[in-house]
mmCIF file of C-alpha atoms in Angstrom:
data_model
loop_
_atom_site.group_PDB
_atom_site.id
_atom_site.type_symbol
_atom_site.label_atom_id
_atom_site.label_comp_id
_atom_site.label_asym_id
_atom_site.label_seq_id
_atom_site.Cartn_x
_atom_site.Cartn_y
_atom_site.Cartn_z
ATOM 1 C CA MET A 1 124.377 143.852 174.498
ATOM 2 C CA SER A 2 123.712 144.426 178.084
ATOM 3 C CA THR A 3 122.493 147.203 180.033
ATOM 4 C CA ALA A 4 124.065 148.583 183.364
ATOM 5 C CA VAL A 5 123.342 147.127 186.805
ATOM 6 C CA GLU A 6 121.860 149.330 189.166
ATOM 7 C CA SER A 7 121.806 147.565 192.790
ATOM 8 C CA SER A 8 122.220 147.742 196.475
ATOM 9 C CA VAL A 9 123.117 145.093 199.260
ATOM 10 C CA GLN A 10 121.078 144.827 202.471
ATOM 11 C CA ASN A 11 121.588 142.328 204.867
ATOM 12 C CA GLY A 12 123.440 140.216 202.185
ATOM 13 C CA THR A 13 120.708 140.322 199.739
ATOM 14 C CA LEU A 14 120.996 141.889 196.137
ATOM 15 C CA ASN A 15 118.409 143.882 195.458
ATOM 16 C CA VAL A 16 118.322 144.306 191.408
ATOM 17 C CA LYS A 17 116.591 147.691 190.084
ATOM 18 C CA SER A 18 117.779 146.703 186.355
ATOM 19 C CA PRO A 19 118.974 143.489 185.618
ATOM 20 C CA LEU A 20 121.523 142.894 182.718
ATOM 21 C CA GLU A 21 119.877 141.547 179.357
ATOM 22 C CA LEU A 22 121.359 138.691 178.016
ATOM 23 C CA PRO A 23 122.946 138.366 174.659
ATOM 24 C CA VAL A 24 121.275 136.003 172.380
ATOM 25 C CA TRP A 25 123.789 133.042 172.105
ATOM 26 C CA LYS A 26 124.019 131.196 168.606
ATOM 27 C CA ALA A 27 125.541 127.863 168.435
ATOM 28 C CA PRO A 28 128.886 128.254 166.149
ATOM 29 C CA PRO A 29 128.735 126.686 162.977
ATOM 30 C CA VAL A 30 129.945 122.881 162.358
ATOM 31 C CA THR A 31 133.708 122.730 161.304
ATOM 32 C CA LYS A 32 134.290 122.164 157.689
ATOM 33 C CA GLU A 33 137.898 120.642 158.787
ATOM 34 C CA LYS A 34 138.410 116.987 158.048
ATOM 35 C CA ILE A 35 138.733 115.754 161.778
ATOM 36 C CA GLU A 36 138.306 112.365 163.505
ATOM 37 C CA TRP A 37 135.102 112.981 165.438
ATOM 38 C CA ALA A 38 134.225 110.632 168.605
ATOM 39 C CA ASP A 39 131.990 108.240 168.113
ATOM 40 C CA ILE A 40 129.628 109.380 171.379
ATOM 41 C CA LEU A 41 126.519 107.454 172.112
ATOM 42 C CA THR A 42 123.070 109.137 172.520
ATOM 43 C CA VAL A 43 120.222 108.579 175.192
ATOM 44 C CA ASP A 44 116.967 109.956 174.049
ATOM 45 C CA LEU A 45 114.784 110.778 177.103
ATOM 46 C CA SER A 46 111.855 111.222 175.285
ATOM 47 C CA LYS A 47 111.683 107.415 175.309
ATOM 48 C CA TYR A 48 112.198 106.946 179.256
ATOM 49 C CA ASP A 49 108.884 105.534 179.860
ATOM 50 C CA THR A 50 108.275 103.332 176.791
ATOM 51 C CA HIS A 51 111.783 101.945 175.810
ATOM 52 C CA ARG A 52 113.500 101.752 179.175
ATOM 53 C CA GLN A 53 115.600 98.894 178.723
ATOM 54 C CA GLU A 54 116.823 100.005 175.445
ATOM 55 C CA LEU A 55 117.918 103.058 177.086
ATOM 56 C CA ILE A 56 119.836 101.160 179.737
ATOM 57 C CA ASP A 57 121.239 99.113 177.182
ATOM 58 C CA THR A 58 122.612 102.343 175.533
ATOM 59 C CA VAL A 59 123.976 103.812 178.762
ATOM 60 C CA ARG A 60 125.706 100.585 179.645
ATOM 61 C CA THR A 61 127.626 100.213 176.371
ATOM 62 C CA ALA A 62 128.547 104.013 176.748
ATOM 63 C CA LEU A 63 129.968 103.369 180.267
ATOM 64 C CA GLU A 64 131.823 100.583 178.976
ATOM 65 C CA ARG A 65 132.997 101.487 175.901
ATOM 66 C CA ASP A 66 133.663 105.402 176.485
ATOM 67 C CA GLY A 67 132.460 106.800 179.818
ATOM 68 C CA PHE A 68 130.437 109.605 178.099
ATOM 69 C CA PHE A 69 126.882 109.692 176.378
ATOM 70 C CA TYR A 70 124.888 112.569 174.883
ATOM 71 C CA VAL A 71 121.586 113.233 176.583
ATOM 72 C CA VAL A 72 118.354 114.295 174.249
ATOM 73 C CA GLY A 73 114.924 114.602 174.340
ATOM 74 C CA HIS A 74 114.943 115.846 177.802
ATOM 75 C CA GLY A 75 112.140 118.280 177.401
ATOM 76 C CA ILE A 76 114.459 121.573 178.258
ATOM 77 C CA SER A 77 113.760 124.042 175.960
ATOM 78 C CA PRO A 78 116.458 125.224 173.648
ATOM 79 C CA GLU A 79 115.694 128.771 174.910
ATOM 80 C CA THR A 80 116.532 127.872 178.408
ATOM 81 C CA ILE A 81 119.440 126.140 177.410
ATOM 82 C CA ASN A 82 120.932 129.017 175.070
ATOM 83 C CA ARG A 83 120.235 131.416 178.078
ATOM 84 C CA GLN A 84 122.819 129.227 180.393
ATOM 85 C CA PHE A 85 125.498 129.164 177.286
ATOM 86 C CA ALA A 86 124.903 133.127 177.326
ATOM 87 C CA LEU A 87 125.389 133.306 180.935
ATOM 88 C CA GLY A 88 128.849 131.466 180.574
ATOM 89 C CA GLU A 89 129.946 134.059 178.306
ATOM 90 C CA ILE A 90 129.157 136.604 180.796
ATOM 91 C CA ALA A 91 130.928 134.698 183.789
ATOM 92 C CA PHE A 92 134.049 134.438 181.016
ATOM 93 C CA ASP A 93 133.996 137.725 179.384
ATOM 94 C CA GLN A 94 132.342 140.239 181.490
ATOM 95 C CA VAL A 95 133.955 139.538 184.786
ATOM 96 C CA PRO A 96 137.756 141.500 185.298
ATOM 97 C CA ARG A 97 140.585 139.050 186.107
ATOM 98 C CA GLU A 98 140.740 140.940 189.329
ATOM 99 C CA GLU A 99 137.122 139.883 190.412
ATOM 100 C CA LYS A 100 137.923 136.387 188.803
ATOM 101 C CA GLU A 101 140.879 135.935 191.399
ATOM 102 C CA ARG A 102 138.408 137.120 194.235
ATOM 103 C CA HIS A 103 136.218 134.352 193.440
ATOM 104 C CA ARG A 104 138.834 131.699 192.542
ATOM 105 C CA ALA A 105 137.659 128.069 193.848
ATOM 106 C CA PRO A 106 139.821 127.030 196.498
ATOM 107 C CA ILE A 107 140.753 123.589 195.201
ATOM 108 C CA LYS A 108 144.252 123.408 196.967
ATOM 109 C CA GLU A 109 142.813 124.774 200.195
ATOM 110 C CA GLU A 110 139.575 123.104 200.799
ATOM 111 C CA GLY A 111 139.279 120.636 197.567
ATOM 112 C CA LEU A 112 136.296 122.628 196.259
ATOM 113 C CA PHE A 113 135.427 123.892 192.741
ATOM 114 C CA ARG A 114 133.288 126.667 193.847
ATOM 115 C CA GLY A 115 133.964 129.547 191.693
ATOM 116 C CA TYR A 116 136.509 130.007 189.144
ATOM 117 C CA LYS A 117 138.999 127.455 188.117
ATOM 118 C CA LEU A 118 141.272 129.557 185.973
ATOM 119 C CA GLN A 119 143.468 128.637 182.793
ATOM 120 C CA ASN A 120 147.148 127.325 183.920
ATOM 121 C CA TYR A 121 146.109 125.470 186.721
ATOM 122 C CA TRP A 122 147.344 121.822 185.491
ATOM 123 C CA GLU A 123 150.459 120.963 183.869
ATOM 124 C CA LEU A 124 149.503 118.547 181.277
ATOM 125 C CA LYS A 125 153.080 117.709 179.779
ATOM 126 C CA ASP A 126 156.632 119.209 179.178
ATOM 127 C CA GLY A 127 155.663 122.524 180.899
ATOM 128 C CA VAL A 128 152.412 123.210 178.897
ATOM 129 C CA ARG A 129 149.624 124.256 181.273
ATOM 130 C CA ASP A 130 145.720 123.739 180.920
ATOM 131 C CA ARG A 131 143.660 126.437 178.643
ATOM 132 C CA ILE A 132 140.607 125.429 180.619
ATOM 133 C CA GLU A 133 138.244 127.893 182.170
ATOM 134 C CA GLN A 134 135.400 126.720 184.575
ATOM 135 C CA TYR A 135 132.742 128.588 186.651
ATOM 136 C CA ASN A 136 131.415 126.216 189.098
ATOM 137 C CA PHE A 137 128.330 126.505 191.374
ATOM 138 C CA TYR A 138 127.293 123.781 194.184
ATOM 139 C CA GLN A 139 123.766 123.362 194.748
ATOM 140 C CA ASN A 140 123.820 123.964 198.678
ATOM 141 C CA GLN A 141 126.358 126.790 198.240
ATOM 142 C CA ILE A 142 124.742 129.161 195.679
ATOM 143 C CA ASP A 143 123.034 131.652 197.949
ATOM 144 C CA PRO A 144 123.351 134.697 198.665
ATOM 145 C CA PRO A 145 123.874 135.938 194.957
ATOM 146 C CA THR A 146 126.354 138.552 196.566
ATOM 147 C CA ARG A 147 128.947 135.097 196.956
ATOM 148 C CA HIS A 148 129.096 135.730 192.964
ATOM 149 C CA PRO A 149 130.749 137.470 190.692
ATOM 150 C CA LEU A 150 128.833 141.230 190.166
ATOM 151 C CA ALA A 151 127.957 140.335 186.210
ATOM 152 C CA LEU A 152 126.183 137.230 187.217
ATOM 153 C CA GLN A 153 124.207 138.081 190.653
ATOM 154 C CA PRO A 154 121.094 139.478 188.910
ATOM 155 C CA HIS A 155 120.947 135.918 187.118
ATOM 156 C CA ILE A 156 121.389 133.321 190.336
ATOM 157 C CA GLU A 157 117.519 133.032 190.556
ATOM 158 C CA GLU A 158 117.468 131.852 186.937
ATOM 159 C CA VAL A 159 120.446 129.500 187.413
ATOM 160 C CA LYS A 160 118.689 127.851 190.320
ATOM 161 C CA ALA A 161 115.628 127.151 188.397
ATOM 162 C CA PHE A 162 118.033 125.832 185.585
ATOM 163 C CA TYR A 163 119.637 123.538 188.153
ATOM 164 C CA GLU A 164 116.159 122.430 189.560
ATOM 165 C CA GLU A 165 114.668 121.566 186.020
ATOM 166 C CA THR A 166 117.927 119.936 184.841
ATOM 167 C CA ARG A 167 117.872 117.550 188.202
ATOM 168 C CA SER A 168 114.176 116.603 187.698
ATOM 169 C CA LYS A 169 114.388 116.021 183.603
ATOM 170 C CA VAL A 170 117.691 114.578 183.409
ATOM 171 C CA LEU A 171 119.572 113.862 186.389
ATOM 172 C CA LYS A 172 116.977 111.798 188.298
ATOM 173 C CA ARG A 173 116.266 110.148 185.001
ATOM 174 C CA VAL A 174 119.904 109.214 184.071
ATOM 175 C CA THR A 175 120.416 107.843 187.430
ATOM 176 C CA THR A 176 117.761 105.520 187.198
ATOM 177 C CA LEU A 177 119.014 104.230 183.803
ATOM 178 C CA ILE A 178 122.345 103.625 185.806
ATOM 179 C CA ASP A 179 120.595 102.069 188.377
ATOM 180 C CA GLY A 180 119.371 99.392 185.869
ATOM 181 C CA VAL A 181 123.017 99.058 184.411
ATOM 182 C CA LEU A 182 124.211 98.184 187.960
ATOM 183 C CA GLY A 183 121.303 96.012 188.958
ATOM 184 C CA LEU A 184 120.417 98.480 191.815
ATOM 185 C CA GLU A 185 117.127 99.108 193.126
ATOM 186 C CA GLU A 186 115.480 101.901 190.877
ATOM 187 C CA GLY A 187 116.073 105.099 192.611
ATOM 188 C CA TYR A 188 119.104 103.999 194.897
ATOM 189 C CA LEU A 189 121.460 106.688 193.036
ATOM 190 C CA TRP A 190 119.130 109.374 192.882
ATOM 191 C CA ARG A 191 118.441 109.112 196.687
ATOM 192 C CA LEU A 192 122.317 110.217 197.144
ATOM 193 C CA HIS A 193 121.472 113.112 195.301
ATOM 194 C CA GLN A 194 118.095 114.066 197.275
ATOM 195 C CA THR A 195 117.011 111.910 200.345
ATOM 196 C CA GLU A 196 113.165 111.151 200.735
ATOM 197 C CA ASP A 197 112.971 113.941 203.247
ATOM 198 C CA GLY A 198 114.151 116.442 200.812
ATOM 199 C CA ARG A 199 117.586 117.019 201.600
ATOM 200 C CA LYS A 200 119.814 117.658 198.348
ATOM 201 C CA GLY A 201 123.442 117.004 197.625
ATOM 202 C CA ASP A 202 125.882 119.485 196.529
ATOM 203 C CA ASP A 203 125.430 118.313 192.674
ATOM 204 C CA MET A 204 127.485 121.078 190.453
ATOM 205 C CA LEU A 205 126.872 122.965 187.448
ATOM 206 C CA ARG A 206 129.566 124.046 185.414
ATOM 207 C CA TYR A 207 130.291 126.497 182.950
ATOM 208 C CA MET A 208 133.369 125.902 180.986
ATOM 209 C CA ILE A 209 135.458 127.129 177.770
ATOM 210 C CA TYR A 210 138.384 125.655 175.729
ATOM 211 C CA ASP A 211 141.234 127.994 174.436
ATOM 212 C CA PRO A 212 143.044 126.509 172.090
ATOM 213 C CA LEU A 213 146.577 125.428 172.655
ATOM 214 C CA THR A 214 149.451 126.901 170.457
ATOM 215 C CA THR A 215 150.994 124.832 167.776
ATOM 216 C CA ASP A 216 154.323 124.205 169.771
ATOM 217 C CA GLU A 217 152.082 123.319 172.804
ATOM 218 C CA ALA A 218 149.623 120.930 170.832
ATOM 219 C CA SER A 219 152.715 119.148 169.201
ATOM 220 C CA LYS A 220 154.416 118.439 172.996
ATOM 221 C CA THR A 221 150.614 116.996 174.230
ATOM 222 C CA ASN A 222 149.784 115.585 170.920
ATOM 223 C CA GLY A 223 146.751 117.840 170.882
ATOM 224 C CA VAL A 224 145.440 116.415 174.281
ATOM 225 C CA MET A 225 143.889 119.375 176.188
ATOM 226 C CA LEU A 226 143.295 117.403 179.387
ATOM 227 C CA PHE A 227 144.884 113.872 180.707
ATOM 228 C CA PHE A 228 142.158 113.228 183.696
ATOM 229 C CA PHE A 229 138.946 113.671 184.479
ATOM 230 C CA PHE A 230 137.120 114.026 187.741
ATOM 231 C CA PHE A 231 133.817 113.441 189.208
#
């Protein structure tokens, strides 16, 4: 459900008169299939002030064993998070392919992921290509709104606000926990993201969707959808 966008551009600034309404995003139900789940550890940031060492120990185990962990108890409202899922759906479902091509990330040319990483970019195995689509924001390259697809432009201020909330409530605390794992001075890693005089690094926010491989493709890759990760 959405309304049309009535807008004009003056001096590179988008003036939105009737912004898009966001559809209500609902999480899909948990699968009833009997599948092997990954045992990913959970870091509860509501314990950050009272059980810091416990969280550091959990992060250490997660990084040494898996390389990933869930984060809960961060204080970001479910409504805020659900709106980001809704914006992700807009980025993937309400932007025509031609417009996505105009906002394609210059990965090969510049090594940047700003914009769309479209499907079929990476070869997985034996000619099978990936089914992963992304839309990426860079912290210091998010303005002006007109550099983004039209359907996202009215929501860029909301994206920026989400950036700030996740950086303060999640990233800052998680980097401090990793400081503890590595034996670094508290705040060392955070200062790589934001200096004491307020300069910010190009932290990335990513919307991402995985489409399934065909049965034949999955048999060639043993069901693996991506063979490497990057940071």
